[in-house]
Short mmCIF file of C-alpha atoms in Angstrom, two decimals:
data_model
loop_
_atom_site.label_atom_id
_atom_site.label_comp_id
_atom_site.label_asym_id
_atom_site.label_seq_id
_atom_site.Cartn_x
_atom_site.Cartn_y
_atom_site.Cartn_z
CA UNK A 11 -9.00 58.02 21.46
CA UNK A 12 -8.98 55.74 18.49
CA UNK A 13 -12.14 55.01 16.77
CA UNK A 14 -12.75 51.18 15.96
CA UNK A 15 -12.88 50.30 12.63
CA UNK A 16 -16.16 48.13 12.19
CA UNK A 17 -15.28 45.15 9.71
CA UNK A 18 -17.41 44.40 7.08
CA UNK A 19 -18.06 40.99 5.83
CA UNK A 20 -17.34 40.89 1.97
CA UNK A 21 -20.35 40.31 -0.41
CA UNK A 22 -20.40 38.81 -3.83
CA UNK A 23 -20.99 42.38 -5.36
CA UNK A 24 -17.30 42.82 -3.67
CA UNK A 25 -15.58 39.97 -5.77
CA UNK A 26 -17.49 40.93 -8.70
CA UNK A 27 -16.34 44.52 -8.70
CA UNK A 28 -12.42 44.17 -8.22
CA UNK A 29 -12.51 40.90 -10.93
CA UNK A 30 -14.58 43.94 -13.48
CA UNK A 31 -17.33 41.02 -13.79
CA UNK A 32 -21.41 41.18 -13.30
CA UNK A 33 -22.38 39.61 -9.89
CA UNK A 34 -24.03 37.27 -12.09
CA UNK A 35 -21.15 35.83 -13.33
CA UNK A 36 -19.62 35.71 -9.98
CA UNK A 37 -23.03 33.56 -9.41
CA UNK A 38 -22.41 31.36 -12.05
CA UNK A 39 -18.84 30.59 -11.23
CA UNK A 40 -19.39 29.97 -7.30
CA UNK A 41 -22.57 27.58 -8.52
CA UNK A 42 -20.98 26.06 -11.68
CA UNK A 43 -24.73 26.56 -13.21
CA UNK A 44 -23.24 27.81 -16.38
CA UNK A 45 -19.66 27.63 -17.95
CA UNK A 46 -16.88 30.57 -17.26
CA UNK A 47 -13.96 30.88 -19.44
CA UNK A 48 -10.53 30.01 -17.80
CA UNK A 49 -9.28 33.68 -17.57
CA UNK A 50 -12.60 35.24 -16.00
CA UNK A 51 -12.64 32.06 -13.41
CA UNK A 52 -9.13 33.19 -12.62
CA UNK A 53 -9.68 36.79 -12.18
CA UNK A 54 -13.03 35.58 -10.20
CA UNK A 55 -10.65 33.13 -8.02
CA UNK A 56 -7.69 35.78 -7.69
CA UNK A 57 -10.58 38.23 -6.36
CA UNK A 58 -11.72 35.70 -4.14
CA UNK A 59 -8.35 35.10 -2.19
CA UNK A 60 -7.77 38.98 -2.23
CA UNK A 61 -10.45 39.62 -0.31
CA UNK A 62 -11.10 36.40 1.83
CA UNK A 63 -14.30 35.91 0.72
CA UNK A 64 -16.11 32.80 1.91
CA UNK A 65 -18.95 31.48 0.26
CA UNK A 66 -22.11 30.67 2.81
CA UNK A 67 -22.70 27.16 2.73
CA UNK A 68 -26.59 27.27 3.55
CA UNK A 69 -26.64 29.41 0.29
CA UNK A 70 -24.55 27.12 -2.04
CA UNK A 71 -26.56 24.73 -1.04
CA UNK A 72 -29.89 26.53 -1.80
CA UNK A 73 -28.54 27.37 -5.25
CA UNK A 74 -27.01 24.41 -5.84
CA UNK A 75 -28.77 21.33 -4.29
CA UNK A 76 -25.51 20.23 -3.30
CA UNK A 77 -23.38 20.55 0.37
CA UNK A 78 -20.18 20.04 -1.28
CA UNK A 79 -19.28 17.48 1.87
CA UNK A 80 -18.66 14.17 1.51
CA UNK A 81 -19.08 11.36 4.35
CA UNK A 82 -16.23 9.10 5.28
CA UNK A 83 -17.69 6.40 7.45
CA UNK A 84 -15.30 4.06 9.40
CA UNK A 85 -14.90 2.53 12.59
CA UNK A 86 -12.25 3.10 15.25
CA UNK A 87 -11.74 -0.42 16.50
CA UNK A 88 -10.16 -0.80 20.23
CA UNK A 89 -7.86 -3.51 18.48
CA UNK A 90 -7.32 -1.18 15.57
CA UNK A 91 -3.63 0.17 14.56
CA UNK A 92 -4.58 3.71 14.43
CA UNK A 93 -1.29 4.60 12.29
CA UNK A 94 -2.31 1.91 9.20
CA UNK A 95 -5.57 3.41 9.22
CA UNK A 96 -4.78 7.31 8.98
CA UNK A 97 -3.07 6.17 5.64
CA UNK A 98 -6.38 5.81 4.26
CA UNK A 99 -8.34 8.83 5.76
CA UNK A 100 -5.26 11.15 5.12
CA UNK A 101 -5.36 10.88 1.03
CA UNK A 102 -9.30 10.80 1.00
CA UNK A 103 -9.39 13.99 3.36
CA UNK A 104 -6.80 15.26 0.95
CA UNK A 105 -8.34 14.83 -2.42
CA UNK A 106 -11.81 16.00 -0.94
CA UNK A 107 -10.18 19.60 -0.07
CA UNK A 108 -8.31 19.41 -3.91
CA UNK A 109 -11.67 19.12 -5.32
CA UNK A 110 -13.73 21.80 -3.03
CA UNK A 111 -15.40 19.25 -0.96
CA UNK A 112 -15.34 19.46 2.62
CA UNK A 113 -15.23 15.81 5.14
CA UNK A 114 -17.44 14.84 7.80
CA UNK A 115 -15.76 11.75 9.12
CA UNK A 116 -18.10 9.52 10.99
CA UNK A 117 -17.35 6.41 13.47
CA UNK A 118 -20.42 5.31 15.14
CA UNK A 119 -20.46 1.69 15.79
CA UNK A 120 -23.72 1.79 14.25
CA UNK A 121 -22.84 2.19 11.44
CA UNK A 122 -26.14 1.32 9.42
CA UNK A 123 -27.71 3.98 11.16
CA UNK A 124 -25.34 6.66 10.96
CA UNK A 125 -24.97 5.87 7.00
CA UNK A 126 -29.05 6.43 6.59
CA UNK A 127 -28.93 9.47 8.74
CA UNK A 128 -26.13 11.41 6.85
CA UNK A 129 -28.01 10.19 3.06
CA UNK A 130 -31.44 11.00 4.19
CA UNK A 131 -31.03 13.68 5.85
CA UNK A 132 -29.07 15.43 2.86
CA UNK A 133 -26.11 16.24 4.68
CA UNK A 134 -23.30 14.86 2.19
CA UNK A 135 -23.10 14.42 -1.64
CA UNK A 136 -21.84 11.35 -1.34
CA UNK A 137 -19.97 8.79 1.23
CA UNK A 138 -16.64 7.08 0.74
CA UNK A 139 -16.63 4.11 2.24
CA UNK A 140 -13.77 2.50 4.37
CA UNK A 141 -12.81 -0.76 6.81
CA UNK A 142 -15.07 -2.44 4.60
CA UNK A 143 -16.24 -6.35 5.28
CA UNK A 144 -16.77 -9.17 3.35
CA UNK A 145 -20.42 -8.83 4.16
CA UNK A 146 -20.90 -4.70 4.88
CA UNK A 147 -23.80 -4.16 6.12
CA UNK A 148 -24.10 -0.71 5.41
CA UNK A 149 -24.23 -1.52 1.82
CA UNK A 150 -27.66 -2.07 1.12
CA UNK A 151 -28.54 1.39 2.53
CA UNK A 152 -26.01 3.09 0.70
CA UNK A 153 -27.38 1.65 -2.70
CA UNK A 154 -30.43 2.56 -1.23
CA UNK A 155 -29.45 6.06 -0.66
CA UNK A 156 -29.98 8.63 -3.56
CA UNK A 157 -26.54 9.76 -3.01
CA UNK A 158 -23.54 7.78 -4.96
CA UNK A 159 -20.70 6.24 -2.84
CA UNK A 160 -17.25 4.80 -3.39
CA UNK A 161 -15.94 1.63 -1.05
CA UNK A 162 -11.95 1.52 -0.42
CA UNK A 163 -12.06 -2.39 -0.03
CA UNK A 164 -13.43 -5.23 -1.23
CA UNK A 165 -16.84 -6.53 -0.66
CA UNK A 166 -18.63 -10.06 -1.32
CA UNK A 167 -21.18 -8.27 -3.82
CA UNK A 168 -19.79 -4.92 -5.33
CA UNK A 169 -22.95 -4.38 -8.41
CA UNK A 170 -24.49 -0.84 -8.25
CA UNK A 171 -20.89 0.56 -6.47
CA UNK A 172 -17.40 2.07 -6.84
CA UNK A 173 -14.89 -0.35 -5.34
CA UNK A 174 -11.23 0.42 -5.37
CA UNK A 175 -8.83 -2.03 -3.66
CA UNK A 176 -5.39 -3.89 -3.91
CA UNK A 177 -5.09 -7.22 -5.62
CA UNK A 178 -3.96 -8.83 -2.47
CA UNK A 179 -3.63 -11.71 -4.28
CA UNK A 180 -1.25 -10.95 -6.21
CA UNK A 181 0.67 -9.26 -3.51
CA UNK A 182 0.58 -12.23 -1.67
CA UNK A 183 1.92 -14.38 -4.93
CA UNK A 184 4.36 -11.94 -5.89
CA UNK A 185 6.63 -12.15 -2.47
CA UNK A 186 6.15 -15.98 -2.57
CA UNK A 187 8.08 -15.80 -6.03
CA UNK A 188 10.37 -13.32 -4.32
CA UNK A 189 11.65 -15.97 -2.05
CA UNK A 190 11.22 -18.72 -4.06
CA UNK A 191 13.58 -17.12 -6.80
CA UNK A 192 15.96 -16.75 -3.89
CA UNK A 193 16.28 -20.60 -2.54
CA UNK A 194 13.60 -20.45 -0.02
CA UNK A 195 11.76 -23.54 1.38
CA UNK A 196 10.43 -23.23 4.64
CA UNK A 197 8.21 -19.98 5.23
CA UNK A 198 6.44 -18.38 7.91
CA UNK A 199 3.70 -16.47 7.37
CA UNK A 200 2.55 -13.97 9.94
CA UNK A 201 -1.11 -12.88 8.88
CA UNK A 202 -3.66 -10.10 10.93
CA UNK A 203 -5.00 -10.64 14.23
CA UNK A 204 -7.88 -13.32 14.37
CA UNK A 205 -10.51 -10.76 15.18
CA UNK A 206 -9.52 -8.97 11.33
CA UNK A 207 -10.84 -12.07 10.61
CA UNK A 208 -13.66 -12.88 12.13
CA UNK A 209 -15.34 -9.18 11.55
CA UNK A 210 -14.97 -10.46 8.23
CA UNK A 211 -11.82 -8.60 6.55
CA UNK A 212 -11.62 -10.21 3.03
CA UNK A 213 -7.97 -8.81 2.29
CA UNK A 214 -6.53 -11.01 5.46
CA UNK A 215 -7.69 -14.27 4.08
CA UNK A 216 -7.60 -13.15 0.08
CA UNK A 217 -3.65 -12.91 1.03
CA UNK A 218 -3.12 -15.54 2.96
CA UNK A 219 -4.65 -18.22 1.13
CA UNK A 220 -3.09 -16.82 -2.29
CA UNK A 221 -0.02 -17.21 -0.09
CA UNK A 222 -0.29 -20.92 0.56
CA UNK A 223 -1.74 -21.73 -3.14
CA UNK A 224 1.57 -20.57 -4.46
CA UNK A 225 3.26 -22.22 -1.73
CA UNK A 226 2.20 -25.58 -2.67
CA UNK A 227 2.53 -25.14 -6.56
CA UNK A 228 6.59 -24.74 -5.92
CA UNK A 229 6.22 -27.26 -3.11
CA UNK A 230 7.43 -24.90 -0.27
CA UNK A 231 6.40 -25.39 3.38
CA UNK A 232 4.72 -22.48 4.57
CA UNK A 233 3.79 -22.07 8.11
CA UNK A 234 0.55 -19.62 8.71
CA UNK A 235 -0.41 -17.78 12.21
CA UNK A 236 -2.42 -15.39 13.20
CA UNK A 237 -0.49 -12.09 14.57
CA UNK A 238 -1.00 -9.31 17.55
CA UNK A 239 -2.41 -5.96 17.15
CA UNK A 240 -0.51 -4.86 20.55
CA UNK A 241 2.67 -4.78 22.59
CA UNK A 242 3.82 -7.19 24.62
CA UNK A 243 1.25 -9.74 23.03
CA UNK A 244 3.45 -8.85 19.81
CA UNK A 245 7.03 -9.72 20.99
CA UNK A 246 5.90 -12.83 23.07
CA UNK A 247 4.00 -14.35 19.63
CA UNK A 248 6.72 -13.72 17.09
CA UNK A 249 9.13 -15.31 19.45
CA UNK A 250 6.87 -18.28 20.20
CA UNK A 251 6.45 -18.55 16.30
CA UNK A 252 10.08 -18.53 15.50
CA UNK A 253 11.11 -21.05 18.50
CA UNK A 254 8.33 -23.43 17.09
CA UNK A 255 9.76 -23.23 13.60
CA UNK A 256 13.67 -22.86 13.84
CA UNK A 257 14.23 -24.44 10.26
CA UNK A 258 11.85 -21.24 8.55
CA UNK A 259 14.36 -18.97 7.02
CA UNK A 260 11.86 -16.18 5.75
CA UNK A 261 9.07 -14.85 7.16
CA UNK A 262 6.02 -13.21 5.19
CA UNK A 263 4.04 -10.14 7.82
CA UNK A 264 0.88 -9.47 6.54
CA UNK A 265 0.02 -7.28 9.60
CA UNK A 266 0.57 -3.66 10.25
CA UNK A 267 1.52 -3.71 14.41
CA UNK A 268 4.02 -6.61 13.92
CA UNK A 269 5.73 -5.32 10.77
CA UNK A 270 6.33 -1.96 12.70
CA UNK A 271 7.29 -3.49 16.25
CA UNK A 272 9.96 -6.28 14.30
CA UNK A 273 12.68 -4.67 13.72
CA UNK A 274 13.30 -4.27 18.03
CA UNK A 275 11.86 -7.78 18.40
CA UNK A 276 14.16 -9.54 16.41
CA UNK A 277 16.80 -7.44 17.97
CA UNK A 278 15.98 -7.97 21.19
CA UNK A 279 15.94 -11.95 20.33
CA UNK A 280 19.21 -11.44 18.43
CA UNK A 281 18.21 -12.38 15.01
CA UNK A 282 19.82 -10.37 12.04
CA UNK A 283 17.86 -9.56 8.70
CA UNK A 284 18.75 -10.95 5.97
CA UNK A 285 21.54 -13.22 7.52
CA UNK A 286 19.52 -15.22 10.14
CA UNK A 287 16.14 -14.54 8.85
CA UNK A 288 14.82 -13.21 5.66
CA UNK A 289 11.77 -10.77 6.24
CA UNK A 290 9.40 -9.81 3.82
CA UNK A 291 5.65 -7.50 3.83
CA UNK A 292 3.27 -5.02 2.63
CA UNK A 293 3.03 -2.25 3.73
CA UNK A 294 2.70 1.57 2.25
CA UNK A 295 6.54 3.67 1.75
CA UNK A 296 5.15 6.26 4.10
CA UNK A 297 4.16 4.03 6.77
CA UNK A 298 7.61 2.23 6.67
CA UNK A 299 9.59 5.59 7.01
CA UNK A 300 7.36 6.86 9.79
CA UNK A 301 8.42 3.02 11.61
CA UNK A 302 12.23 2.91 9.93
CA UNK A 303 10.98 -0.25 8.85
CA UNK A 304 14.23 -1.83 6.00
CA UNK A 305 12.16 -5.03 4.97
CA UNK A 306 11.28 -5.73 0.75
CA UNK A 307 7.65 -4.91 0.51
CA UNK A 308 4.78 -4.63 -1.72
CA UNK A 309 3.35 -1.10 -1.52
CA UNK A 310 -0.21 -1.39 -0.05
CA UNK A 311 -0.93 2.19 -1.98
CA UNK A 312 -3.73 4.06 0.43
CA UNK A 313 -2.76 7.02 -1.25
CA UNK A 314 -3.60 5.76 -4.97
CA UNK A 315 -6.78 3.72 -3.58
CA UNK A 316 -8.07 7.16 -1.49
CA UNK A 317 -7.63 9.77 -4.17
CA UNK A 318 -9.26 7.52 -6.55
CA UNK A 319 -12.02 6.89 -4.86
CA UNK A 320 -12.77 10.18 -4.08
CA UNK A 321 -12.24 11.13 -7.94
CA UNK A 322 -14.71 8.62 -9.16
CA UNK A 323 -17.38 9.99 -6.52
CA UNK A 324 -17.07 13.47 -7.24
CA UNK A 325 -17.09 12.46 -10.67
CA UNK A 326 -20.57 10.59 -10.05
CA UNK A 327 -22.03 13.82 -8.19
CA UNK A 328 -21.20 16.35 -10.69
CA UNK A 329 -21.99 14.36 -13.69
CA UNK A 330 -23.79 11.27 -13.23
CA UNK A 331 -24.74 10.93 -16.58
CA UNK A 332 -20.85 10.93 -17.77
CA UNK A 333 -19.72 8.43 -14.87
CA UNK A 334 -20.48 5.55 -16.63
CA UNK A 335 -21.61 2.25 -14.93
CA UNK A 336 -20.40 0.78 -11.52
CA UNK A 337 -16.40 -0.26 -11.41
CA UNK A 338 -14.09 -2.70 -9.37
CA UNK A 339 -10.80 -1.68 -9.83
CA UNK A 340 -7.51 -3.16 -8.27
CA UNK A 341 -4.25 -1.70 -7.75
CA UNK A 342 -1.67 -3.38 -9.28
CA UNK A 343 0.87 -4.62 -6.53
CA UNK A 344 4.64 -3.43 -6.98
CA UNK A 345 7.49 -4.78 -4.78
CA UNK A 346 10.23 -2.41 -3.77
CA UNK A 347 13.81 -4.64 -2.97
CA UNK A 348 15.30 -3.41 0.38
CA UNK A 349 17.41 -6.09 0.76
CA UNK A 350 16.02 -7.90 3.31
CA UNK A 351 16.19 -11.68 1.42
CA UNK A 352 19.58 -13.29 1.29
#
């Protein structure tokens, strides 16, 4: 009969004996209390994986002060296009794990409450911030909150926080010029879906109106609408917009649904890009391969604004005195040419 072997869970003294270090130092590395030189870190990490040692959270924490989690608050909207918004979550979840930070996402709809229960309760180092509004309410708590936080997205009032967004703007203004450069006078534009708008959603209405400002300085007409969020409401709108405007020959999306459903709505209609309509958007390069989308676009960059925003808080909860004061920084838009302008 075979005897069981009984598995023992490995201990610090463990890692500290096969990387021929004190436990101490073993202490010091796991807690970052005091500085380890790069090669007795390594041999401390490459004991580590040997064995499969995990630290305890409740003790790190204990030593520490810190959780080493981070809170992602967002909201799951029933009119939301769940693919757009992974794009964000993926690179922050990402960057978190990089940097030895762990993510507890949260999606309340109450999402005052749930911000002041994960600060004051000490659960999270800090909170990144997404789907934020022209006027977020959950900001006041979190500068209220003796944790730091980072916003992806552009609020009215950004003193006292991290805020990392695109310069829609200039998006907006830099495919106008595409077109413009190519002979175009009658556009379309095909913005988010009214209710982006009325939950407040600064980046539909900081691109659109850019849009039309640029519009009328080269004296184009440019025709602006309000998209769908949802198939067949999709297909029946862009077809309504295009049969009210037959002498448009380009078309700007500024949505996420319609730029991924377009390409079979304007087949099934029997409209070819570039030749019968020139098509234009933003959107990120992995988004548009996941939908086989072949339209020029402005890269919307949630993997730049994500990892940078998780950079800058991690930066903030290790060494608050080095982090400097509160920034707003914008991604600089850049257009990638897919040929979809004649």
């Amino acid at each position: 009969m075979k005897r069981r072997r009984r598995t023992m869970a490995v201990t610090i003294t463990d890692v500290a004996r096969a990387a021929g270090v004190s436990t101490s130092t073993v202490s010091y590395a796991l807690s970052g209390k005091r500085s380890i030189s790069p090669k007795t870190r390594q041999r401390i990490d490459d004991a580590i994986n040997a064995l499969g040692f995990i630290v305890n959270a409740g003790a790190r924490a204990l030593a520490t002060s810190q959780t080493m989690v981070i809170g992602l608050l967002t909201q799951f909207h029933a009119d939301e296009f769940a693919p757009a918004m992974l794009e964000y979550i993926l690179p922050v979840s990402d960057t978190a794990r990089e940097l030895g930070y762990d993510i507890l996402l949260v999606t309340e709809m109450d999402s005052v409450a749930a911000l002041r229960r994960v600060t004051s309760s000490g659960m999270v180092d800090g909170v990144v911030l997404l789907d934020v509004v022209h006027d977020d309410p959950r900001l006041q708590t979190l500068r209220e909150a003796s944790q730091p936080g980072a916003l992806v997205g552009l609020p009215k009032r950004t003193e006292g926080l991290d805020v990392f967004d695109l310069d829609f703007g200039e998006s907006a203004r830099m495919l106008v010029d595409h077109l413009h450069a190519r002979g175009h006078r009658e556009i379309i534009v095909v913005s988010p879906p009214t209710h982006v708008f009325e939950r407040g959603g600064a980046y539909g209405w900081r691109f659109r109106d850019a849009a039309q400002e640029r519009a009328a300085r080269y004296g184009l007409q440019m025709h602006s609408y309000y998209g769908e969020a949802r198939q067949p409401e999709i297909g029946r709108s862009i077809n309504a917009i295009l049969d009210a405007r037959p002498s448009a020959t380009a078309m700007i999306v500024h949505n996420d649904a319609t730029i991924a459903a377009l390409p079979s709505v304007l087949t099934a209609r029997g409209v070819s890009v570039p030749d019968d309509l020139s098509v234009v958007s933003l959107y990120a390069q992995d988004f548009g391969r996941a939908f086989s989308l072949p339209y020029t676009a402005v890269e919307s960059s949630p993997d730049q604004l994500g990892r940078s925003a998780v950079r800058q808080l991690v930066r903030r909860i290790t060494s608050p005195d080095l982090a400097g004061p509160a920034v707003t920084r914008f991604v600089a838009p850049e257009i990638t040419d897919r040929g979809s302008t004649r």
